[in-house]
PDB file of C-alpha atoms in Angstrom:
ATOM      1  CA  ALA A   1      -0.226   8.208 -10.715  1.00 85.00           C
ATOM      2  CA  SER A   2       2.846   8.470  -7.904  1.00 90.00           C
ATOM      3  CA  ILE A   3       5.688   8.872 -10.723  1.00 90.00           C
ATOM      4  CA  GLY A   4       3.369  10.200 -13.279  1.00 93.00           C
ATOM      5  CA  PRO A   5       4.315   8.670 -16.928  1.00 93.00           C
ATOM      6  CA  SER A   6       3.666  10.393 -19.874  1.00 93.00           C
ATOM      7  CA  VAL A   7       2.834   6.922 -21.500  1.00 94.00           C
ATOM      8  CA  PHE A   8       1.922   3.949 -19.553  1.00 94.00           C
ATOM      9  CA  ARG A   9       1.266   0.540 -21.235  1.00 96.00           C
ATOM     10  CA  ASP A  10       0.223  -2.200 -19.073  1.00 96.00           C
ATOM     11  CA  VAL A  11       0.087  -5.848 -20.799  1.00 97.00           C
ATOM     12  CA  SER A  12       0.226  -7.938 -17.994  1.00 94.00           C
ATOM     13  CA  CYS A  13      -2.216 -10.779 -18.317  1.00 94.00           C
ATOM     14  CA  GLY A  14      -3.634 -13.688 -15.676  1.00 91.00           C
ATOM     15  CA  SER A  15      -1.788 -17.221 -16.583  1.00 93.00           C
ATOM     16  CA  ALA A  16       1.047 -15.561 -18.574  1.00 96.00           C
ATOM     17  CA  VAL A  17       4.574 -17.446 -19.126  1.00 98.00           C
ATOM     18  CA  THR A  18       7.630 -16.097 -20.311  1.00 98.00           C
ATOM     19  CA  ASP A  19       6.854 -17.874 -23.946  1.00 98.00           C
ATOM     20  CA  ASN A  20       4.158 -14.868 -23.985  1.00 98.00           C
ATOM     21  CA  MET A  21       6.891 -12.281 -24.000  1.00 98.00           C
ATOM     22  CA  THR A  22       7.478 -13.079 -27.746  1.00 98.00           C
ATOM     23  CA  GLN A  23       4.604 -15.386 -28.646  1.00 98.00           C
ATOM     24  CA  PRO A  24       0.519 -14.365 -28.139  1.00 98.00           C
ATOM     25  CA  GLN A  25      -1.176 -15.877 -25.185  1.00 98.00           C
ATOM     26  CA  SER A  26      -4.324 -17.518 -25.636  1.00 95.00           C
ATOM     27  CA  VAL A  27      -7.650 -16.481 -23.328  1.00 92.00           C
ATOM     28  CA  PRO A  28     -10.320 -17.514 -21.871  1.00 87.00           C
ATOM     29  CA  LEU A  29     -13.917 -17.422 -24.609  1.00 89.00           C
ATOM     30  CA  GLY A  30     -11.184 -17.624 -27.811  1.00 88.00           C
ATOM     31  CA  GLY A  31      -9.124 -14.790 -28.894  1.00 91.00           C
ATOM     32  CA  SER A  32      -5.433 -14.062 -27.883  1.00 95.00           C
ATOM     33  CA  ASN A  33      -3.136 -11.319 -26.450  1.00 97.00           C
ATOM     34  CA  PRO A  34      -0.360 -10.326 -28.611  1.00 97.00           C
ATOM     35  CA  PRO A  35       3.321 -10.948 -27.337  1.00 98.00           C
ATOM     36  CA  GLN A  36       3.787  -8.437 -24.513  1.00 98.00           C
ATOM     37  CA  PHE A  37       7.392  -7.259 -25.794  1.00 98.00           C
ATOM     38  CA  ASN A  38       5.132  -5.732 -28.466  1.00 98.00           C
ATOM     39  CA  ALA A  39       4.663  -2.898 -25.718  1.00 97.00           C
ATOM     40  CA  LEU A  40       8.439  -2.133 -25.556  1.00 98.00           C
ATOM     41  CA  SER A  41       9.838   0.910 -27.384  1.00 97.00           C
ATOM     42  CA  ALA A  42      13.432   2.453 -28.155  1.00 98.00           C
ATOM     43  CA  ASP A  43      12.462   5.190 -25.712  1.00 96.00           C
ATOM     44  CA  ALA A  44      11.091   3.219 -22.732  1.00 97.00           C
ATOM     45  CA  LYS A  45      12.466   4.647 -19.556  1.00 96.00           C
ATOM     46  CA  LEU A  46      11.019   1.955 -16.897  1.00 97.00           C
ATOM     47  CA  VAL A  47      10.264  -1.394 -17.601  1.00 98.00           C
ATOM     48  CA  THR A  48       8.386  -4.014 -14.713  1.00 97.00           C
ATOM     49  CA  VAL A  49       7.768  -7.246 -15.375  1.00 98.00           C
ATOM     50  CA  GLY A  50       6.263 -10.248 -12.967  1.00 97.00           C
ATOM     51  CA  ILE A  51       6.804 -13.854 -14.432  1.00 98.00           C
ATOM     52  CA  GLY A  52       8.022 -16.988 -13.263  1.00 98.00           C
ATOM     53  CA  GLY A  53       5.596 -18.552 -11.288  1.00 97.00           C
ATOM     54  CA  ASN A  54       3.378 -19.667 -13.948  1.00 97.00           C
ATOM     55  CA  ASP A  55       6.311 -21.176 -15.854  1.00 98.00           C
ATOM     56  CA  ALA A  56       7.609 -23.345 -12.652  1.00 98.00           C
ATOM     57  CA  ASP A  57       3.388 -24.439 -12.331  1.00 96.00           C
ATOM     58  CA  LEU A  58       3.482 -23.060  -8.970  1.00 95.00           C
ATOM     59  CA  VAL A  59      -0.786 -22.309  -8.738  1.00 91.00           C
ATOM     60  CA  ARG A  60      -1.399 -25.976 -10.282  1.00 93.00           C
ATOM     61  CA  ILE A  61       0.991 -27.306  -7.515  1.00 96.00           C
ATOM     62  CA  ALA A  62      -1.120 -24.812  -4.858  1.00 93.00           C
ATOM     63  CA  GLU A  63      -3.949 -26.500  -6.333  1.00 91.00           C
ATOM     64  CA  SER A  64      -2.609 -30.337  -6.264  1.00 95.00           C
ATOM     65  CA  CYS A  65      -1.762 -29.422  -3.001  1.00 95.00           C
ATOM     66  CA  VAL A  66      -5.533 -28.365  -1.870  1.00 92.00           C
ATOM     67  CA  SER A  67      -6.805 -31.522  -3.004  1.00 94.00           C
ATOM     68  CA  ILE A  68      -4.149 -34.070  -1.857  1.00 96.00           C
ATOM     69  CA  ASP A  69      -4.175 -32.249   1.814  1.00 96.00           C
ATOM     70  CA  ALA A  70      -7.780 -31.820   2.038  1.00 94.00           C
ATOM     71  CA  LEU A  71      -8.006 -34.796   4.361  1.00 94.00           C
ATOM     72  CA  SER A  72      -4.565 -34.720   6.074  1.00 95.00           C
ATOM     73  CA  PRO A  73      -4.053 -31.553   8.613  1.00 96.00           C
ATOM     74  CA  THR A  74      -0.885 -33.098   9.505  1.00 97.00           C
ATOM     75  CA  GLY A  75       2.288 -34.624   7.593  1.00 97.00           C
ATOM     76  CA  SER A  76       3.290 -33.388   4.294  1.00 97.00           C
ATOM     77  CA  PRO A  77       1.332 -35.574   1.750  1.00 98.00           C
ATOM     78  CA  CYS A  78       1.625 -32.904  -1.151  1.00 97.00           C
ATOM     79  CA  LYS A  79       5.532 -32.844  -0.951  1.00 97.00           C
ATOM     80  CA  ASN A  80       5.938 -36.529  -0.990  1.00 97.00           C
ATOM     81  CA  HIS A  81       3.434 -36.457  -3.733  1.00 97.00           C
ATOM     82  CA  HIS A  82       5.953 -34.204  -5.778  1.00 97.00           C
ATOM     83  CA  THR A  83       9.368 -36.125  -4.596  1.00 97.00           C
ATOM     84  CA  VAL A  84      10.154 -38.822  -7.302  1.00 97.00           C
ATOM     85  CA  ALA A  85      13.269 -41.094  -6.482  1.00 97.00           C
ATOM     86  CA  GLY A  86      14.111 -38.610  -3.918  1.00 96.00           C
ATOM     87  CA  ARG A  87      13.765 -35.545  -6.221  1.00 97.00           C
ATOM     88  CA  ASP A  88      11.780 -32.740  -5.152  1.00 98.00           C
ATOM     89  CA  THR A  89      10.361 -32.117  -8.675  1.00 98.00           C
ATOM     90  CA  ALA A  90       8.593 -28.954  -7.655  1.00 98.00           C
ATOM     91  CA  ALA A  91      11.755 -27.324  -6.492  1.00 98.00           C
ATOM     92  CA  ALA A  92      13.786 -28.615  -9.558  1.00 98.00           C
ATOM     93  CA  GLY A  93      11.127 -27.044 -11.650  1.00 98.00           C
ATOM     94  CA  VAL A  94      11.735 -23.516  -9.738  1.00 98.00           C
ATOM     95  CA  ASP A  95      15.230 -23.980 -10.733  1.00 98.00           C
ATOM     96  CA  ALA A  96      14.497 -24.488 -14.151  1.00 98.00           C
ATOM     97  CA  ILE A  97      13.224 -21.283 -14.663  1.00 98.00           C
ATOM     98  CA  ALA A  98      16.554 -19.353 -14.462  1.00 98.00           C
ATOM     99  CA  ALA A  99      17.473 -19.405 -18.021  1.00 98.00           C
ATOM    100  CA  LYS A 100      13.772 -18.194 -19.220  1.00 98.00           C
ATOM    101  CA  ILE A 101      14.325 -15.298 -16.917  1.00 98.00           C
ATOM    102  CA  ALA A 102      17.603 -14.297 -18.213  1.00 98.00           C
ATOM    103  CA  ALA A 103      16.209 -14.527 -21.683  1.00 98.00           C
ATOM    104  CA  VAL A 104      13.358 -12.150 -20.497  1.00 98.00           C
ATOM    105  CA  LEU A 105      15.523  -9.926 -19.326  1.00 98.00           C
ATOM    106  CA  ARG A 106      17.889  -9.655 -22.334  1.00 98.00           C
ATOM    107  CA  GLY A 107      14.613  -9.101 -24.326  1.00 98.00           C
ATOM    108  CA  VAL A 108      13.702  -6.476 -22.338  1.00 98.00           C
ATOM    109  CA  HIS A 109      17.355  -4.821 -22.404  1.00 98.00           C
ATOM    110  CA  THR A 110      17.116  -5.307 -26.675  1.00 98.00           C
ATOM    111  CA  HIS A 111      13.885  -3.753 -26.848  1.00 98.00           C
ATOM    112  CA  SER A 112      14.140  -0.956 -24.408  1.00 98.00           C
ATOM    113  CA  PRO A 113      17.825  -0.829 -23.946  1.00 98.00           C
ATOM    114  CA  HIS A 114      17.950   2.621 -21.799  1.00 97.00           C
ATOM    115  CA  ALA A 115      14.694   1.530 -19.344  1.00 97.00           C
ATOM    116  CA  ARG A 116      15.487   0.678 -16.047  1.00 97.00           C
ATOM    117  CA  THR A 117      13.843  -2.733 -15.682  1.00 98.00           C
ATOM    118  CA  LEU A 118      12.545  -4.357 -12.411  1.00 98.00           C
ATOM    119  CA  ILE A 119      11.711  -7.817 -12.048  1.00 98.00           C
ATOM    120  CA  VAL A 120       9.187  -8.136  -9.454  1.00 98.00           C
ATOM    121  CA  GLY A 121       9.315 -11.143  -7.110  1.00 98.00           C
ATOM    122  CA  TYR A 122       6.619 -13.210  -5.171  1.00 97.00           C
ATOM    123  CA  PRO A 123       4.803 -12.061  -1.593  1.00 97.00           C
ATOM    124  CA  ALA A 124       4.654 -14.152   1.649  1.00 96.00           C
ATOM    125  CA  VAL A 125       1.245 -15.584   0.936  1.00 95.00           C
ATOM    126  CA  LEU A 126       1.858 -18.291   3.894  1.00 95.00           C
ATOM    127  CA  PRO A 127       2.562 -17.833   7.362  1.00 95.00           C
ATOM    128  CA  LEU A 128       6.255 -17.026   7.642  1.00 94.00           C
ATOM    129  CA  THR A 129       6.254 -19.690  10.855  1.00 94.00           C
ATOM    130  CA  GLY A 130       4.167 -22.399  11.898  1.00 93.00           C
ATOM    131  CA  PRO A 131       1.782 -25.169  10.367  1.00 94.00           C
ATOM    132  CA  GLY A 132      -1.001 -22.814   8.730  1.00 95.00           C
ATOM    133  CA  CYS A 133      -4.471 -23.029   9.177  1.00 94.00           C
ATOM    134  CA  TRP A 134      -5.669 -25.689   8.132  1.00 94.00           C
ATOM    135  CA  PRO A 135      -8.819 -26.694   7.084  1.00 92.00           C
ATOM    136  CA  ILE A 136      -9.352 -22.930   6.283  1.00 90.00           C
ATOM    137  CA  VAL A 137      -6.575 -22.992   4.247  1.00 92.00           C
ATOM    138  CA  PRO A 138      -6.309 -26.824   3.469  1.00 94.00           C
ATOM    139  CA  LEU A 139      -2.681 -27.339   3.322  1.00 95.00           C
ATOM    140  CA  SER A 140      -0.993 -29.816   5.604  1.00 97.00           C
ATOM    141  CA  SER A 141       1.033 -28.953   8.488  1.00 97.00           C
ATOM    142  CA  GLY A 142       4.535 -29.832   6.697  1.00 97.00           C
ATOM    143  CA  ASP A 143       3.333 -29.135   3.379  1.00 97.00           C
ATOM    144  CA  VAL A 144       2.999 -25.446   4.490  1.00 96.00           C
ATOM    145  CA  PRO A 145       7.000 -24.934   5.038  1.00 97.00           C
ATOM    146  CA  TRP A 146       7.575 -26.876   2.174  1.00 97.00           C
ATOM    147  CA  PHE A 147       5.667 -24.703  -0.472  1.00 97.00           C
ATOM    148  CA  ARG A 148       6.698 -21.761   1.302  1.00 96.00           C
ATOM    149  CA  SER A 149      10.371 -22.602   0.592  1.00 97.00           C
ATOM    150  CA  LEU A 150       9.164 -22.725  -3.271  1.00 98.00           C
ATOM    151  CA  LEU A 151       8.389 -19.350  -2.640  1.00 97.00           C
ATOM    152  CA  VAL A 152      11.751 -18.469  -1.444  1.00 97.00           C
ATOM    153  CA  ARG A 153      13.297 -20.266  -3.751  1.00 98.00           C
ATOM    154  CA  ILE A 154      11.664 -18.679  -6.751  1.00 98.00           C
ATOM    155  CA  ASN A 155      12.563 -15.262  -5.325  1.00 98.00           C
ATOM    156  CA  HIS A 156      16.491 -16.221  -5.336  1.00 98.00           C
ATOM    157  CA  VAL A 157      16.182 -17.324  -8.685  1.00 98.00           C
ATOM    158  CA  LEU A 158      14.807 -13.852  -9.768  1.00 98.00           C
ATOM    159  CA  ALA A 159      17.193 -11.854  -7.818  1.00 98.00           C
ATOM    160  CA  VAL A 160      20.110 -14.031  -9.191  1.00 98.00           C
ATOM    161  CA  GLN A 161      19.000 -13.645 -12.805  1.00 98.00           C
ATOM    162  CA  ALA A 162      18.051  -9.895 -12.032  1.00 98.00           C
ATOM    163  CA  LEU A 163      21.833  -9.046 -10.449  1.00 98.00           C
ATOM    164  CA  ALA A 164      23.555 -11.083 -13.227  1.00 97.00           C
ATOM    165  CA  ASP A 165      21.444  -9.092 -16.282  1.00 96.00           C
ATOM    166  CA  GLY A 166      21.559  -5.630 -15.440  1.00 95.00           C
ATOM    167  CA  ALA A 167      17.978  -5.421 -13.753  1.00 98.00           C
ATOM    168  CA  GLU A 168      16.750  -4.677 -10.147  1.00 98.00           C
ATOM    169  CA  TYR A 169      14.694  -7.243  -8.221  1.00 98.00           C
ATOM    170  CA  VAL A 170      11.660  -5.778  -6.346  1.00 98.00           C
ATOM    171  CA  ASP A 171      11.149  -7.795  -2.965  1.00 98.00           C
ATOM    172  CA  THR A 172       7.526  -7.693  -2.102  1.00 98.00           C
ATOM    173  CA  TYR A 173       7.715 -10.827   0.334  1.00 98.00           C
ATOM    174  CA  THR A 174       9.280  -8.531   3.391  1.00 97.00           C
ATOM    175  CA  GLY A 175       6.784  -5.896   3.087  1.00 96.00           C
ATOM    176  CA  SER A 176       4.000  -8.611   3.068  1.00 97.00           C
ATOM    177  CA  VAL A 177       4.963 -10.580   5.966  1.00 97.00           C
ATOM    178  CA  GLY A 178       2.079 -10.758   8.512  1.00 96.00           C
ATOM    179  CA  HIS A 179      -0.638 -10.432   6.055  1.00 97.00           C
ATOM    180  CA  ASP A 180      -1.094 -14.182   4.359  1.00 96.00           C
ATOM    181  CA  VAL A 181      -3.962 -16.285   3.450  1.00 94.00           C
ATOM    182  CA  CYS A 182      -4.338 -17.485   7.336  1.00 95.00           C
ATOM    183  CA  GLN A 183      -5.002 -13.649   8.435  1.00 95.00           C
ATOM    184  CA  LEU A 184      -8.550 -12.578   9.644  1.00 93.00           C
ATOM    185  CA  PRO A 185     -10.071 -11.216   6.245  1.00 90.00           C
ATOM    186  CA  ASP A 186      -9.660  -7.471   7.721  1.00 90.00           C
ATOM    187  CA  ARG A 187      -5.428  -8.168   7.822  1.00 94.00           C
ATOM    188  CA  ARG A 188      -5.275 -10.995   4.925  1.00 95.00           C
ATOM    189  CA  TRP A 189      -3.812  -9.305   1.538  1.00 96.00           C
ATOM    190  CA  PHE A 190      -3.796 -12.920  -0.198  1.00 94.00           C
ATOM    191  CA  GLU A 191      -7.152 -14.683  -0.754  1.00 92.00           C
ATOM    192  CA  GLY A 192      -7.109 -18.738  -0.005  1.00 86.00           C
ATOM    193  CA  VAL A 193      -9.383 -21.145  -1.503  1.00 84.00           C
ATOM    194  CA  LEU A 194     -12.670 -19.485  -1.003  1.00 84.00           C
ATOM    195  CA  PRO A 195     -11.854 -15.796  -1.185  1.00 88.00           C
ATOM    196  CA  THR A 196     -13.330 -13.020   1.249  1.00 87.00           C
ATOM    197  CA  MET A 197     -12.671 -10.137  -1.076  1.00 89.00           C
ATOM    198  CA  PRO A 198     -12.931  -9.724  -5.170  1.00 88.00           C
ATOM    199  CA  ALA A 199      -9.856 -12.020  -6.218  1.00 90.00           C
ATOM    200  CA  PHE A 200      -8.691 -14.776  -7.835  1.00 87.00           C
ATOM    201  CA  PRO A 201      -8.027 -17.722  -5.460  1.00 86.00           C
ATOM    202  CA  LEU A 202      -4.053 -18.272  -4.003  1.00 85.00           C
ATOM    203  CA  HIS A 203      -3.641 -14.739  -5.517  1.00 90.00           C
ATOM    204  CA  PRO A 204      -3.306 -11.187  -3.981  1.00 94.00           C
ATOM    205  CA  ASN A 205      -6.544  -9.457  -3.370  1.00 96.00           C
ATOM    206  CA  ALA A 206      -6.829  -5.539  -4.242  1.00 95.00           C
ATOM    207  CA  LEU A 207      -4.707  -4.765  -0.581  1.00 96.00           C
ATOM    208  CA  GLY A 208      -2.211  -7.470  -1.425  1.00 96.00           C
ATOM    209  CA  GLU A 209      -1.855  -5.755  -4.604  1.00 95.00           C
ATOM    210  CA  ALA A 210      -1.242  -2.019  -3.180  1.00 96.00           C
ATOM    211  CA  SER A 211       1.461  -3.484  -1.127  1.00 96.00           C
ATOM    212  CA  MET A 212       3.441  -4.856  -4.102  1.00 96.00           C
ATOM    213  CA  ALA A 213       2.873  -1.536  -5.715  1.00 96.00           C
ATOM    214  CA  ARG A 214       4.433   0.030  -2.763  1.00 96.00           C
ATOM    215  CA  SER A 215       7.334  -2.599  -2.955  1.00 97.00           C
ATOM    216  CA  VAL A 216       8.111  -1.323  -6.781  1.00 97.00           C
ATOM    217  CA  LEU A 217       7.822   2.619  -5.840  1.00 96.00           C
TER     218      LEU A 217
END
């Protein structure tokens, strides 16, 4: 509404990965969404895309942390679980999406060569500092900064690829600091394991989505 487009197409969908730009996405209860690139056109003026977190498996990793950390207020058992032979497999998974993000941006440019292209980063779901708020959000004190570093890391990957591929990176992290999952409900823009507002667990609620929209604008 703020930019008043003459035509607006929204094909975003939860759980999508970069493959779903060019391949159908299966959805619950059967059926599928067509490839998201089907919505692009040669005369498009603006394209925004938020992608990458599912390719890096960040939600599944967060869910594993909730289970692993449920009885551990301190330490970093989830980071330890995802470290194999001294290698942080979660961080490696984030780094590995760079080529996939580059392919998405090239695909957008091919289908919509005149469009201003924005890739939207990830917000500050966890507190900027401190040990978190176990057991309300059951992440151990050492795993909070570790998972926070994964969010910062994926945003860096997105920003670097945007710069390299003629797109623009949208920082949603800065504008959402102080409204993380550990805040009281009236200040919380992102829901924890048990949402207090209508939203999927570990995802933005309506206030968080509005914040991300402001960042895009």
